[in-house]
Every structure is written in C-alpha cells, then in structure tokens.
mmCIF file with all atom_site columns, C-alpha atoms in Angstrom:
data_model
loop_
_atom_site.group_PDB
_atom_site.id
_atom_site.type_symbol
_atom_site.label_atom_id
_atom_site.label_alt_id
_atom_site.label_comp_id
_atom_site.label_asym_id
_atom_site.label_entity_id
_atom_site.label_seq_id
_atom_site.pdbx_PDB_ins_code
_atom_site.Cartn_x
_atom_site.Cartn_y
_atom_site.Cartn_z
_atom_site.occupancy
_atom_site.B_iso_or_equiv
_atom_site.pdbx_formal_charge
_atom_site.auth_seq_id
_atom_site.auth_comp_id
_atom_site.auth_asym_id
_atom_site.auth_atom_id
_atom_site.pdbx_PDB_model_num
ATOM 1   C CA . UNK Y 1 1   ? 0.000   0.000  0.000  1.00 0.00 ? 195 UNK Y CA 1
ATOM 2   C CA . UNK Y 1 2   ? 0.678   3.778  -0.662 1.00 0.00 ? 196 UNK Y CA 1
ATOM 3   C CA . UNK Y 1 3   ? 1.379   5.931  2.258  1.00 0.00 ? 197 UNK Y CA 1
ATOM 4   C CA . UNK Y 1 4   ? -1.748  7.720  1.131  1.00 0.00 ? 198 UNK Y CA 1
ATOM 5   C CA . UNK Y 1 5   ? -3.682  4.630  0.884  1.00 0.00 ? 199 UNK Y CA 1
ATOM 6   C CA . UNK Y 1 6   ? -2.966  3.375  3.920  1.00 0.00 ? 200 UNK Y CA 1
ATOM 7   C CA . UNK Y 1 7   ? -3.807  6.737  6.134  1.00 0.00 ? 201 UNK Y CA 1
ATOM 8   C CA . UNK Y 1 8   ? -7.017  6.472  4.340  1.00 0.00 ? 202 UNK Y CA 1
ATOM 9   C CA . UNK Y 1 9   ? -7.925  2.922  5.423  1.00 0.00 ? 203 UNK Y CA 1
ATOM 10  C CA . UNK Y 1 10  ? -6.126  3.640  8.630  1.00 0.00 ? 204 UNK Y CA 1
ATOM 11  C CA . UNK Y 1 11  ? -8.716  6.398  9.306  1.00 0.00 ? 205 UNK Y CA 1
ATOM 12  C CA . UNK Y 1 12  ? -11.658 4.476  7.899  1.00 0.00 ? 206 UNK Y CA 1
ATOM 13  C CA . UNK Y 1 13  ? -11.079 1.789  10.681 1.00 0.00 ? 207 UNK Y CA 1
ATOM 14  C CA . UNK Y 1 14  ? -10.136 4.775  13.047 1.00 0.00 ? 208 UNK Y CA 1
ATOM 15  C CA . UNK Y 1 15  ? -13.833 6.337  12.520 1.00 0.00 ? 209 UNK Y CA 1
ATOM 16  C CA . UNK Y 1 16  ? -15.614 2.687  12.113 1.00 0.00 ? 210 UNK Y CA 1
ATOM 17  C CA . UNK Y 1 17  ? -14.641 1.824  15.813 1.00 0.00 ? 211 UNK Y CA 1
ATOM 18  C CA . UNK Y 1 18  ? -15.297 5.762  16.933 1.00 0.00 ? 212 UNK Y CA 1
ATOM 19  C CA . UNK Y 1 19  ? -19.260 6.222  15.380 1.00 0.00 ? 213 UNK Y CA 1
ATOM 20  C CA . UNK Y 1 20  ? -20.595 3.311  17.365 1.00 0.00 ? 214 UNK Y CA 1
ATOM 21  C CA . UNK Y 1 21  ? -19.083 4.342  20.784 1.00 0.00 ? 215 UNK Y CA 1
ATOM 22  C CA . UNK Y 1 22  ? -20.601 7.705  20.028 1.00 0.00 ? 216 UNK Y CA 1
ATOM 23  C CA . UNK Y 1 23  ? -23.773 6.373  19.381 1.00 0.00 ? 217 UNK Y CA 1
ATOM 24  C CA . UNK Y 1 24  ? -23.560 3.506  22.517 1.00 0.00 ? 218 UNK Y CA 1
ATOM 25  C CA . UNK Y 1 25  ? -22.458 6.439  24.537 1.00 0.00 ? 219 UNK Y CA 1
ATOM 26  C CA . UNK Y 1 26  ? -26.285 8.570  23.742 1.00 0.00 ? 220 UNK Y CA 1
ATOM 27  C CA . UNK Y 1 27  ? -28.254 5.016  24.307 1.00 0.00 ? 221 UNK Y CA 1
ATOM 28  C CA . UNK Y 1 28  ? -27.283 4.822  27.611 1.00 0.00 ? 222 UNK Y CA 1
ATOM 29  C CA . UNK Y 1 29  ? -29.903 5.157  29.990 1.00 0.00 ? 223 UNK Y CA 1
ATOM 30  C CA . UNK Y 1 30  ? -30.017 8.546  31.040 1.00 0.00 ? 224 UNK Y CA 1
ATOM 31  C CA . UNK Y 1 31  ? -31.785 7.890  34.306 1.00 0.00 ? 225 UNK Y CA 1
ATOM 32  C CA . UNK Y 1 32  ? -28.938 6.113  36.023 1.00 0.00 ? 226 UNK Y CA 1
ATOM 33  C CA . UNK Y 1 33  ? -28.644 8.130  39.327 1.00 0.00 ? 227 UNK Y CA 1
ATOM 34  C CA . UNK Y 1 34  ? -25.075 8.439  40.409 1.00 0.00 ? 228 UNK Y CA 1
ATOM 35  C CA . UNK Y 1 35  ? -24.473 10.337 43.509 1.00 0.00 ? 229 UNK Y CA 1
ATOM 36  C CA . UNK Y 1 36  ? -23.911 13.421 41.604 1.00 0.00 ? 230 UNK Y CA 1
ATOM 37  C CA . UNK Y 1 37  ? -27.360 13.708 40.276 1.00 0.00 ? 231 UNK Y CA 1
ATOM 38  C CA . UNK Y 1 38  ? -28.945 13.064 43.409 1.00 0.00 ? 232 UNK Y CA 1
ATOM 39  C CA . UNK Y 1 39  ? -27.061 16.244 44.567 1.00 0.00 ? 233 UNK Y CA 1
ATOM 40  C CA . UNK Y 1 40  ? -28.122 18.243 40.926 1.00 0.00 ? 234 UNK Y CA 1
ATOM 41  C CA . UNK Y 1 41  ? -32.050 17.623 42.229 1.00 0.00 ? 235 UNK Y CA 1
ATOM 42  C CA . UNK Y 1 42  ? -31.680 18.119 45.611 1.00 0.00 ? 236 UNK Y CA 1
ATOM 43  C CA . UNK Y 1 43  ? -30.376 21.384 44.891 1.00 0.00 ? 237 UNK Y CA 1
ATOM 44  C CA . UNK Y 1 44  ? -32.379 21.989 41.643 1.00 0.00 ? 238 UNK Y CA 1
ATOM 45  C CA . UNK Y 1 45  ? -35.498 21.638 43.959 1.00 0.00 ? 239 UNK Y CA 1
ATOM 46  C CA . UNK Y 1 46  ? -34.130 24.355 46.292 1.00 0.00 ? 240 UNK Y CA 1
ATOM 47  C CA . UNK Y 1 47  ? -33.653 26.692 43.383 1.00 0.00 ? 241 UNK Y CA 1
ATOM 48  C CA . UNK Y 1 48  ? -37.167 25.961 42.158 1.00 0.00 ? 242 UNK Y CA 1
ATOM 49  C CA . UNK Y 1 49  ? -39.008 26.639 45.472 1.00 0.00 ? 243 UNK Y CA 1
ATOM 50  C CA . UNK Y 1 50  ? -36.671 29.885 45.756 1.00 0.00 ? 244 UNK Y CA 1
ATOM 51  C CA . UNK Y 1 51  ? -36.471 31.509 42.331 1.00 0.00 ? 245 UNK Y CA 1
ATOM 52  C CA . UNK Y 1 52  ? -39.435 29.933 40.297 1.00 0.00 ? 246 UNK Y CA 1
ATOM 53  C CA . UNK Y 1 53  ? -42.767 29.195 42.736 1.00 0.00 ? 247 UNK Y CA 1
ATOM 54  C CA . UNK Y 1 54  ? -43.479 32.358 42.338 1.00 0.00 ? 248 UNK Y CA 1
ATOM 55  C CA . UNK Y 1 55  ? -44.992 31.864 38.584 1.00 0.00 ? 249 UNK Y CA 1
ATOM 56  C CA . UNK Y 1 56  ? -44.674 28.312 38.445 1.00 0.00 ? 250 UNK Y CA 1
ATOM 57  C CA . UNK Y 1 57  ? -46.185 24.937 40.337 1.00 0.00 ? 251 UNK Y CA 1
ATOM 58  C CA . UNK Y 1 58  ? -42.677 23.366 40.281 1.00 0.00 ? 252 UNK Y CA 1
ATOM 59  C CA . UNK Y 1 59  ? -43.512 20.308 42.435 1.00 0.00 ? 253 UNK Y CA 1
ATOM 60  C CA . UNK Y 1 60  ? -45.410 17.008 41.923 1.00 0.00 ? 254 UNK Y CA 1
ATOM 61  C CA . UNK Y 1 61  ? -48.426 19.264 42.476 1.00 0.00 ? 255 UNK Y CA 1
ATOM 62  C CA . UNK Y 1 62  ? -51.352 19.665 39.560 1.00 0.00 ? 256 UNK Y CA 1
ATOM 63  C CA . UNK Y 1 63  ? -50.002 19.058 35.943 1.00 0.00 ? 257 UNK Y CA 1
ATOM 64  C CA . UNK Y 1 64  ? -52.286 22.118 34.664 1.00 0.00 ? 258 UNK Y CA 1
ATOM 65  C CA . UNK Y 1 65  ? -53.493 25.380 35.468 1.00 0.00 ? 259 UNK Y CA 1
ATOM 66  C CA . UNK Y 1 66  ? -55.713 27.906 34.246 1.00 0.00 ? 260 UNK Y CA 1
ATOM 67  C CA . UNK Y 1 67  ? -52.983 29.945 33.702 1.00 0.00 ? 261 UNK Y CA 1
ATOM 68  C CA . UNK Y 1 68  ? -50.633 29.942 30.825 1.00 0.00 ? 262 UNK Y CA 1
ATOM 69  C CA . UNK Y 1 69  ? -47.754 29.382 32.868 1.00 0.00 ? 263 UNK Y CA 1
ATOM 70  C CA . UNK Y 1 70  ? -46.245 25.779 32.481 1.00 0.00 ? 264 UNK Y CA 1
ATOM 71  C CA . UNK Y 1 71  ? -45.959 24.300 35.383 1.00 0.00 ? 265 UNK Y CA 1
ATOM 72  C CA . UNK Y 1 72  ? -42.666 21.887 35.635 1.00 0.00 ? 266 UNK Y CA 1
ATOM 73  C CA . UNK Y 1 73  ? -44.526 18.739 35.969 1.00 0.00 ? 267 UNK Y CA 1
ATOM 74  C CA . UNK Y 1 74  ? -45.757 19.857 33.018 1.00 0.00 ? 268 UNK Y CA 1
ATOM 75  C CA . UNK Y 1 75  ? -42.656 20.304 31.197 1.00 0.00 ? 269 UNK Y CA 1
ATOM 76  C CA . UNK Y 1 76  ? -40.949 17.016 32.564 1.00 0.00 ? 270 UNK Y CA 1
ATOM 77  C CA . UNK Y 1 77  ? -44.202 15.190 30.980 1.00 0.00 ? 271 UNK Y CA 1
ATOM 78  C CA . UNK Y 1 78  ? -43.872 16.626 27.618 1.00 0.00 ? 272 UNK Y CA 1
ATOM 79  C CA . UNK Y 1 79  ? -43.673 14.806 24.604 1.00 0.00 ? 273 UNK Y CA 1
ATOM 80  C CA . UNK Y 1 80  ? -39.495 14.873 23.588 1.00 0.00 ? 274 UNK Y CA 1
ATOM 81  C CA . UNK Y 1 81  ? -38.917 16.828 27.008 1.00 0.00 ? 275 UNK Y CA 1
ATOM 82  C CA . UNK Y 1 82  ? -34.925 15.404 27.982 1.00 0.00 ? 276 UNK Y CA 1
ATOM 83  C CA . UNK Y 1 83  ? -32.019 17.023 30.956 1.00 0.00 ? 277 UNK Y CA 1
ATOM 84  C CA . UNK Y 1 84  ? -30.845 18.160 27.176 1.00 0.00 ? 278 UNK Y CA 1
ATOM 85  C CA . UNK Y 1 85  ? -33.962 20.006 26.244 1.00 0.00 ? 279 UNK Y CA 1
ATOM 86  C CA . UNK Y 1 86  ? -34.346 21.903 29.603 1.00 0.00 ? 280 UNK Y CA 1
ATOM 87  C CA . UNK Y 1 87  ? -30.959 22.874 29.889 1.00 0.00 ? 281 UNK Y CA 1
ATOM 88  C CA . UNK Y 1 88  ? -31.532 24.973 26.257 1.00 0.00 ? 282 UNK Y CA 1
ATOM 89  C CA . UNK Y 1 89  ? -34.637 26.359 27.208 1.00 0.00 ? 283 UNK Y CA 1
ATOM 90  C CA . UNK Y 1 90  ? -33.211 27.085 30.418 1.00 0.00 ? 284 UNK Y CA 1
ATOM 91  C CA . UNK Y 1 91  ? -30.551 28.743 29.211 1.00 0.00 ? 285 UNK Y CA 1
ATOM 92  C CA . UNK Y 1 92  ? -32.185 31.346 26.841 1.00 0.00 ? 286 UNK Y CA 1
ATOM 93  C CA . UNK Y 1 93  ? -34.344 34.692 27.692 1.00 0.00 ? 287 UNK Y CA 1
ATOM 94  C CA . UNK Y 1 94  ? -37.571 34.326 27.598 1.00 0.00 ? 288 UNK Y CA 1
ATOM 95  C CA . UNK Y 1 95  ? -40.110 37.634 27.163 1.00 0.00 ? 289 UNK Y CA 1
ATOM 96  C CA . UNK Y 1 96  ? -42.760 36.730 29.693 1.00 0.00 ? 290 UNK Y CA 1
ATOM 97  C CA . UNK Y 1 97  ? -40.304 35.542 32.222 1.00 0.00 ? 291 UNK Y CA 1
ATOM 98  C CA . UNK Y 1 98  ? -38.088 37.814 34.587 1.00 0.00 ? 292 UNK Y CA 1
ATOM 99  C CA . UNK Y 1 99  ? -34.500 38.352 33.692 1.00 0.00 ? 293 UNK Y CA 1
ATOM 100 C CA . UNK Y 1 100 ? -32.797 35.598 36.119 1.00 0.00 ? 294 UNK Y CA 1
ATOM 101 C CA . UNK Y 1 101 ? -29.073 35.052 35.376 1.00 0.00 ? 295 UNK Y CA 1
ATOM 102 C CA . UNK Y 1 102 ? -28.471 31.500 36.032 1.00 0.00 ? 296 UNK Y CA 1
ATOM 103 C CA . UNK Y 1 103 ? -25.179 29.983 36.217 1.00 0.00 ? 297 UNK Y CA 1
ATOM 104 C CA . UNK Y 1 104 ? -24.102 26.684 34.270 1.00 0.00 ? 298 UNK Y CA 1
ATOM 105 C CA . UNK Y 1 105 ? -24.681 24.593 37.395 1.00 0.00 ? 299 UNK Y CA 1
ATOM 106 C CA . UNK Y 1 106 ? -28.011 25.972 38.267 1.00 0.00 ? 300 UNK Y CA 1
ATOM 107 C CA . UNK Y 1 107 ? -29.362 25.319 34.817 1.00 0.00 ? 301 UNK Y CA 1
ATOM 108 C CA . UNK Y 1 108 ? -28.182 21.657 34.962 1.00 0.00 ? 302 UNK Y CA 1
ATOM 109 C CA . UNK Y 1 109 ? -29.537 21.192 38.637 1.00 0.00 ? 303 UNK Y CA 1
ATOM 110 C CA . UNK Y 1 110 ? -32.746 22.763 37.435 1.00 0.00 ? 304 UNK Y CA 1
ATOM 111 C CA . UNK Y 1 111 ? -32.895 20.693 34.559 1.00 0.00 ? 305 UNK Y CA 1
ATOM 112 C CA . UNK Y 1 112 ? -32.295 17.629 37.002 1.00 0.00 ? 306 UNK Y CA 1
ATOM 113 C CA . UNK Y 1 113 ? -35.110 18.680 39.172 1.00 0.00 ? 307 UNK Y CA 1
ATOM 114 C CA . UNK Y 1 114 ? -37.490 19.048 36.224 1.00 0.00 ? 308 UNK Y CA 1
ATOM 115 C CA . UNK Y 1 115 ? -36.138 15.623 34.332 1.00 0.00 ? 309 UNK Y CA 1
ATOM 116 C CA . UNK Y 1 116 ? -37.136 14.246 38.149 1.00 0.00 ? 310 UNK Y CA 1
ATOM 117 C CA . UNK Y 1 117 ? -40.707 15.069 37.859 1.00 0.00 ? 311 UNK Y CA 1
ATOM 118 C CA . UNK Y 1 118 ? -41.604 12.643 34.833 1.00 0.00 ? 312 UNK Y CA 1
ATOM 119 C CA . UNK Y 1 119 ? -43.744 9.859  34.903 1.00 0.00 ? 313 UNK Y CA 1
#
C-alpha cells in the first residue's frame, strides 16, 4: 500500500470503531442516578421553590393550570422533554419571564429537578 492509501484505510477503521461508541455512549440510559445527580435535584429543587414558585407549580403538584404558565410537571411530561432540552430552554431569555441570570450549574440542577418530575 501507498502511504496515502494506507492513512485512508487507517482512518476508515479509526472512525468505524469511533461512530458506534458515540452512538452507545447517547443510548445509555439517562436515568442512572449516580451520587452526583442526586445532589443536581436536591439542589435543583431548592432553586425551584426559591427563584421559580413564584410563577410556576414546580412540584409534583397539579399538571395544569388555568394559567398559561407551564408548570414543571408539566414540562418534565412533555412529549421529547430530555435534561438536554431543559438545559436549552433554560438557558435562553424568555419575554414573559423575569430576567434571572443563572449559572451553568443551576441550569443543569434545574434541569435535574425538572427531568425528576416525569412519569
């Protein structure tokens, strides 16, 4: 073989083992609780009762209200909702809500909190 050849198969086998430990890597079940997570809700449900109860039913209280506020049973329920999902929406302005700067963390343990709602 060619040097060129042979970087090209090299890579080829390089990328054939790499794709399906991508893909095992997202099948995993993302409800394995490791002690980490169990801290990420705990303190996601602090931040929920502090910062969002205000507009928001953000325990395992009533699914829907009258209002058009979602509540975050709500959201956890939703068809497609994931940790991955919350932590965008999270992380984004949104008009009707008030300007609260969250840090990386507090996104993710909100996003734990929420993900810990579903049913």
């Amino acid at each position: 073989m060619t040097g060129k050849m042979f970087q090209t198969t090299r890579r080829g086998r390089i990328w054939s083992m790499v794709i399906p430990l991508v893909f095992l890597g997202a099948c995993l079940p993302a409800n394995a609780a490791t002690s980490q997570e169990i801290f990420d809700v705990t303190a996601g449900d602090r931040l929920a009762h502090t910062l969002c109860n205000n507009c928001h039913v953000v325990d395992a209280g009533p699914v829907n209200r009258d209002d058009p506020v979602p509540s975050f049973p709500w959201t956890a329920n939703k068809p497609g909702a994931s940790a991955t999902s919350i932590t965008v929406w999270l992380s984004i302005s949104h008009q009707r809500m008030p300007n609260v700067i969250l840090t990386d963390d507090e996104i993710r343990q909100l996003s734990a909190y929420i993900m810990s709602l579903r049913r």
